Short mmCIF file of C-alpha atoms in Angstrom, two decimals:
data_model
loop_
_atom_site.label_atom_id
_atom_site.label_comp_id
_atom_site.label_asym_id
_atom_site.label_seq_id
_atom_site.Cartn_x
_atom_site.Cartn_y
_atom_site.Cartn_z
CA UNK A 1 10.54 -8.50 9.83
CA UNK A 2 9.17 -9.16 6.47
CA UNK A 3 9.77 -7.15 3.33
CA UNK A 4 5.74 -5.52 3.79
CA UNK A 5 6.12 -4.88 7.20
CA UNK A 6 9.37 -2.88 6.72
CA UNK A 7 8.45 -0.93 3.61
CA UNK A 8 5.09 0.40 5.97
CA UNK A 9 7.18 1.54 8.31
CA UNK A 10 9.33 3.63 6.04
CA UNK A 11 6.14 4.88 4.66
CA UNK A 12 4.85 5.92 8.02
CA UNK A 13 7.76 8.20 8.67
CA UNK A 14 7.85 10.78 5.69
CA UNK A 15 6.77 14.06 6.20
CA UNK A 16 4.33 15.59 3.05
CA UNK A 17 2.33 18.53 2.61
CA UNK A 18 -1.05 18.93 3.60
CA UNK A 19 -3.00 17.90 0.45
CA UNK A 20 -0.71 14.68 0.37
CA UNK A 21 -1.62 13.92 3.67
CA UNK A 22 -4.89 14.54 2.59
CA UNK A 23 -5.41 12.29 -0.15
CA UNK A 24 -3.47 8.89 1.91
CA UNK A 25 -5.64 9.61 4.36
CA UNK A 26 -8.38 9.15 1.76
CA UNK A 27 -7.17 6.06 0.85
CA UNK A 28 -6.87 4.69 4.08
CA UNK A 29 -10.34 5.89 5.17
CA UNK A 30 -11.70 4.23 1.86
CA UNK A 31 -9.85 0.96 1.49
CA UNK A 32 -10.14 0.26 5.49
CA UNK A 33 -12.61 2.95 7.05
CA UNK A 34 -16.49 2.14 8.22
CA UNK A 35 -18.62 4.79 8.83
CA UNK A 36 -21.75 4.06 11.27
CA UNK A 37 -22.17 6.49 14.75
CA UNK A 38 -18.25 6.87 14.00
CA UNK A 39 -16.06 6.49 11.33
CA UNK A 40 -13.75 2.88 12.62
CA UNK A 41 -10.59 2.76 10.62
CA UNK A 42 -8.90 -0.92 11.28
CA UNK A 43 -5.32 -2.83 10.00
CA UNK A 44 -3.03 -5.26 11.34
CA UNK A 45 -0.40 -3.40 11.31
CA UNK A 46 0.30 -1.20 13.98
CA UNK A 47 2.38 1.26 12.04
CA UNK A 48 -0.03 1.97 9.67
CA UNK A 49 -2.21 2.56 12.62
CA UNK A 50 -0.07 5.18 14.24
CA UNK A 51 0.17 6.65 10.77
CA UNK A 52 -3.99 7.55 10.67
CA UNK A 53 -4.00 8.42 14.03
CA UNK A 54 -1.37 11.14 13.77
CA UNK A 55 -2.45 12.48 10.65
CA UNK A 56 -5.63 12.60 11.43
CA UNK A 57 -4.96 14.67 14.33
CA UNK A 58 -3.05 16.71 12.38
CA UNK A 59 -5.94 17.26 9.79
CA UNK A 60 -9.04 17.40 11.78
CA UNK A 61 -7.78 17.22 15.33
CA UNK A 62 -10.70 14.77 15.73
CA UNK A 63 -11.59 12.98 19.25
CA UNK A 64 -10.04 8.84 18.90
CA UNK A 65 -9.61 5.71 20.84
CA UNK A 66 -7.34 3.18 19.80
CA UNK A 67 -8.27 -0.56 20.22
CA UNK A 68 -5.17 -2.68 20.86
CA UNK A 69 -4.95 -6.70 19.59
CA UNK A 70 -5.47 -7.26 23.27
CA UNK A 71 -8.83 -5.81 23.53
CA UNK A 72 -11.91 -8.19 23.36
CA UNK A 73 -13.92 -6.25 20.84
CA UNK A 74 -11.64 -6.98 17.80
CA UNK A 75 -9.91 -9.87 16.18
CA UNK A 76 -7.14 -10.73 18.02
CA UNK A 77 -4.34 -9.99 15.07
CA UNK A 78 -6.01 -6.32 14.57
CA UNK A 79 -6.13 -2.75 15.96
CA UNK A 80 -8.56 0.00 15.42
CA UNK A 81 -8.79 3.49 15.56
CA UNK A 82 -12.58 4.74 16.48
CA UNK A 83 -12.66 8.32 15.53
CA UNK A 84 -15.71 10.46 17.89
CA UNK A 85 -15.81 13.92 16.33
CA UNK A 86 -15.46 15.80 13.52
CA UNK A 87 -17.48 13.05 11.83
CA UNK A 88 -18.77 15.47 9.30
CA UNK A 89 -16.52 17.51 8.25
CA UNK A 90 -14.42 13.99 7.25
CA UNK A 91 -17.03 12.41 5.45
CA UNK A 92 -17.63 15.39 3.53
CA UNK A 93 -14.08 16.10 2.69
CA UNK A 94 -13.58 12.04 1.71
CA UNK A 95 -17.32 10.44 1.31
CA UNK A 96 -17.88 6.99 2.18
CA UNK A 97 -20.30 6.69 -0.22
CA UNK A 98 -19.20 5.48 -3.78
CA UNK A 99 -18.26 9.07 -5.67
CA UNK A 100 -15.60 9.15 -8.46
CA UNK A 101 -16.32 13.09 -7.59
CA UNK A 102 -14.21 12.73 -4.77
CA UNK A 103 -11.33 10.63 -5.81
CA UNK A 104 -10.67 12.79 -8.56
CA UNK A 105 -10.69 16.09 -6.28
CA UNK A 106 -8.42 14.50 -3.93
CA UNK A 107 -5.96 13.63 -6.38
CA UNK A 108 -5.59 16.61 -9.00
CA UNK A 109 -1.94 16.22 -8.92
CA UNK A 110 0.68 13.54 -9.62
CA UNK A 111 2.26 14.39 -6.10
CA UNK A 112 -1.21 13.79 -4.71
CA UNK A 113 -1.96 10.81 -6.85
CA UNK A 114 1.39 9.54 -5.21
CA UNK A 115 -0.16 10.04 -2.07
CA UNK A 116 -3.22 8.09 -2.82
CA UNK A 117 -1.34 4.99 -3.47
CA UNK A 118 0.78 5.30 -0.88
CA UNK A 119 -2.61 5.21 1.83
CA UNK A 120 -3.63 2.50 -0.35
CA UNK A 121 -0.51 0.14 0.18
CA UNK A 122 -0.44 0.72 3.79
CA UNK A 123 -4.07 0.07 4.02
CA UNK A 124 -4.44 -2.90 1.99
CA UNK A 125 -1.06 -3.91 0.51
CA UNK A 126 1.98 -6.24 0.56
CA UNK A 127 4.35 -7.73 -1.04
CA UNK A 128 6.39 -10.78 -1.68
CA UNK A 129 10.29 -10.78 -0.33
CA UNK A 130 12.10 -10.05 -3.53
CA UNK A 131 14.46 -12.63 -2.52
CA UNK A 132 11.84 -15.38 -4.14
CA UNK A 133 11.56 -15.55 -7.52
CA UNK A 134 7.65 -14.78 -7.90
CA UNK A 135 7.43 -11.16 -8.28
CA UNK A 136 4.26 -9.97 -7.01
CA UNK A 137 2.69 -6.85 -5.22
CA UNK A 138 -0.75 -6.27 -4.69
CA UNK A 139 -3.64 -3.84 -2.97
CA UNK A 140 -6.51 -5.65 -1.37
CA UNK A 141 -10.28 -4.09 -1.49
CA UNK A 142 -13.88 -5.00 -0.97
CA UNK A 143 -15.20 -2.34 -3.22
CA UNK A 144 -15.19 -2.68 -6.75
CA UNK A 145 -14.95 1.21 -7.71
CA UNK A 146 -12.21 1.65 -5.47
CA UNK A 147 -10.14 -0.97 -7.09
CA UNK A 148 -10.93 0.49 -10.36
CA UNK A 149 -9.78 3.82 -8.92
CA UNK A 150 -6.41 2.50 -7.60
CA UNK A 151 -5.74 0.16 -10.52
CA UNK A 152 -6.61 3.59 -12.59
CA UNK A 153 -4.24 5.74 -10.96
CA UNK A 154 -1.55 2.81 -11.40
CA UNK A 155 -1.60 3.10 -14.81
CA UNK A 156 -1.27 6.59 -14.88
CA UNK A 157 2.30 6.11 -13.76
CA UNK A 158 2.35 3.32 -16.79
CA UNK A 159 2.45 0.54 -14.44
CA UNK A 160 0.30 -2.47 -16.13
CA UNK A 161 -1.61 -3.17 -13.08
CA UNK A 162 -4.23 -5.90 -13.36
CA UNK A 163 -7.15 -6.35 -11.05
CA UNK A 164 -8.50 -9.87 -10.15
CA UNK A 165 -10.82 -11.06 -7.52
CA UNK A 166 -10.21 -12.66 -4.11
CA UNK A 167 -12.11 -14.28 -1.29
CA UNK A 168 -14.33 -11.57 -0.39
CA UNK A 169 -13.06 -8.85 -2.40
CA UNK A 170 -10.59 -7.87 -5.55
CA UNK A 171 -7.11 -7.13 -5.70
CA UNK A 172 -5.19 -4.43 -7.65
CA UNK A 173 -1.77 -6.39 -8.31
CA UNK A 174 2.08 -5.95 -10.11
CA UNK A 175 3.74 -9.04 -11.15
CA UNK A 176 6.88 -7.17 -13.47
CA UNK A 177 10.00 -6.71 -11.46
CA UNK A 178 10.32 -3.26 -13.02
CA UNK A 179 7.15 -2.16 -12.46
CA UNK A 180 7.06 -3.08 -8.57
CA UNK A 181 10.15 -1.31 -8.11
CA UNK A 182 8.82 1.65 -9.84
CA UNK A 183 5.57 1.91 -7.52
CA UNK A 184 7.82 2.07 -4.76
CA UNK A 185 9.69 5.07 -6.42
CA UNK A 186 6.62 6.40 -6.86
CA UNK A 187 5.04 6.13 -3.19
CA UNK A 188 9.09 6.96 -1.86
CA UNK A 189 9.85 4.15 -0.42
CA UNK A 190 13.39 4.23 -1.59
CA UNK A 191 15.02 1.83 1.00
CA UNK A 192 12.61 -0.61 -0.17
CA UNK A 193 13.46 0.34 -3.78
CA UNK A 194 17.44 -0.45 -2.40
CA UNK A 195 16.67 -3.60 -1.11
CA UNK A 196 14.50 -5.18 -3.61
CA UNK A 197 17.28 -3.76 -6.29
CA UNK A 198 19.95 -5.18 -4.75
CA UNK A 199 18.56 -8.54 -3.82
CA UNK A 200 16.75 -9.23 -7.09
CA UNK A 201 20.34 -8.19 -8.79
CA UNK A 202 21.51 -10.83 -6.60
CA UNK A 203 19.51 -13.62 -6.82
CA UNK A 204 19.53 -13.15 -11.16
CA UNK A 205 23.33 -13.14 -10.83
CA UNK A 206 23.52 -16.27 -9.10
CA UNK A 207 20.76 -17.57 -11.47
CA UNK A 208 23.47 -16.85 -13.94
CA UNK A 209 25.98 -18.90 -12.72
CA UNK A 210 24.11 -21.52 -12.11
CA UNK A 211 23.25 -21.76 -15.67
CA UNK A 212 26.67 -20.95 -17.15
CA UNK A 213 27.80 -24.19 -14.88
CA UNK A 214 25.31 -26.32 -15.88
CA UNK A 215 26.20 -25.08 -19.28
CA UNK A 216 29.57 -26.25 -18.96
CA UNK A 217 28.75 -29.24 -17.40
CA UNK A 218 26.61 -30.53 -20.21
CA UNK A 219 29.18 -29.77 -22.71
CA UNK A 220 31.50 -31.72 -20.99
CA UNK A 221 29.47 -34.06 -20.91
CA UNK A 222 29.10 -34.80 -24.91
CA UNK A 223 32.44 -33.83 -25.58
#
């Protein structure tokens, strides 16, 4: 399992308040919703999917379908949720159209602006094994007000985060040690925050070594 896929999952289990609940679900809806006839919410990762399912049954107790990898409509690596009622009421709750109106409703609070990024990473995030040495997390977008918005509520929390484009869209990315673990503080993800901790401890104490040898080895060398 890599490092992404198992910090999701411990993000899919906590339990929050409603608002919280509301604003991820914002942030999944924005970063990886379409709204047409229905509102189609899509990721590859099936956690994530379970996630918006539940809580939006919990929120809106809307009518879904879920689209499996094996089903010929979608991409083979992907899942959807298609969500048939209570199209309304969502859209004017979140708004697929571009608002900064919304976002800032939806996220009065730090707890709530917590929230926010946590939808975001499971919508659109990942981030590197910290057993490399290339630091690097990042959030993944099409829209260019909504990485403003995420990269905006980042540094709220003081977190340096740096946007950059991509392909066919921007991402909202952390390349400081500190500051990666920190955003997963901040979303509560705190057996990712163990893991990265211990093995970036780890991997900077063997770095260590290596150099004291070498160290030694060179002096050993002139002497």
């Amino acid at each position: 399992m890599t490092f992404t896929r198992s910090v999701k999952e411990e993000l899919t289990r906590l339990k929050l308040t409603k608002k919280e609940n509301l604003a991820e679900v914002s942030a999944l809806l924005h970063i990886n919703g379409v709204k047409n006839e229905h509102i189609i919410f899509s990721s590859k990762n099936l956690p994530t999917i379970r996630r918006f399912y539940s809580l939006m049954k919990e929120l809106y107790d809307a009518d879904m379908d879920i689209i499996t990898k094996d089903d010929p409509r979608i991409a083979s690596k992907g899942y959807m949720v298609i969500i048939k009622s209570k199209i309304d009421a969502i859209d004017s709750e979140h708004g697929f159209e571009e608002d900064t109106l919304v976002h800032d409703l939806i996220t009065q609070t730090n707890d709530e602006k917590r929230a926010y990024l946590r939808g975001a990473f499971l919508a659109g995030g990942s981030i590197n094994d910290p057993i490399t040495s290339n630091y690097h997390l990042e959030i993944f977008t099409t829209s260019k007000q909504e990485s403003i918005f995420v990269q905006r509520l980042m540094n709220h929390f003081e977190l340096n985060a740096k946007i950059t484009t991509r392909r066919d869209g921007l991402i909202i990315y952390l390349k400081e040690a500190e500051a990666i673990s920190e955003f997963l503080k901040l979303v509560s993800a705190f057996s990712g925050v163990f893991t990265f901790e211990e093995l970036r401890i780890q991997r900077d104490f063997n770095n260590n070594i290596n150099r004291i040898i070498n160290c030694e080895i060179a002096n050993e060398k002139k002497t």
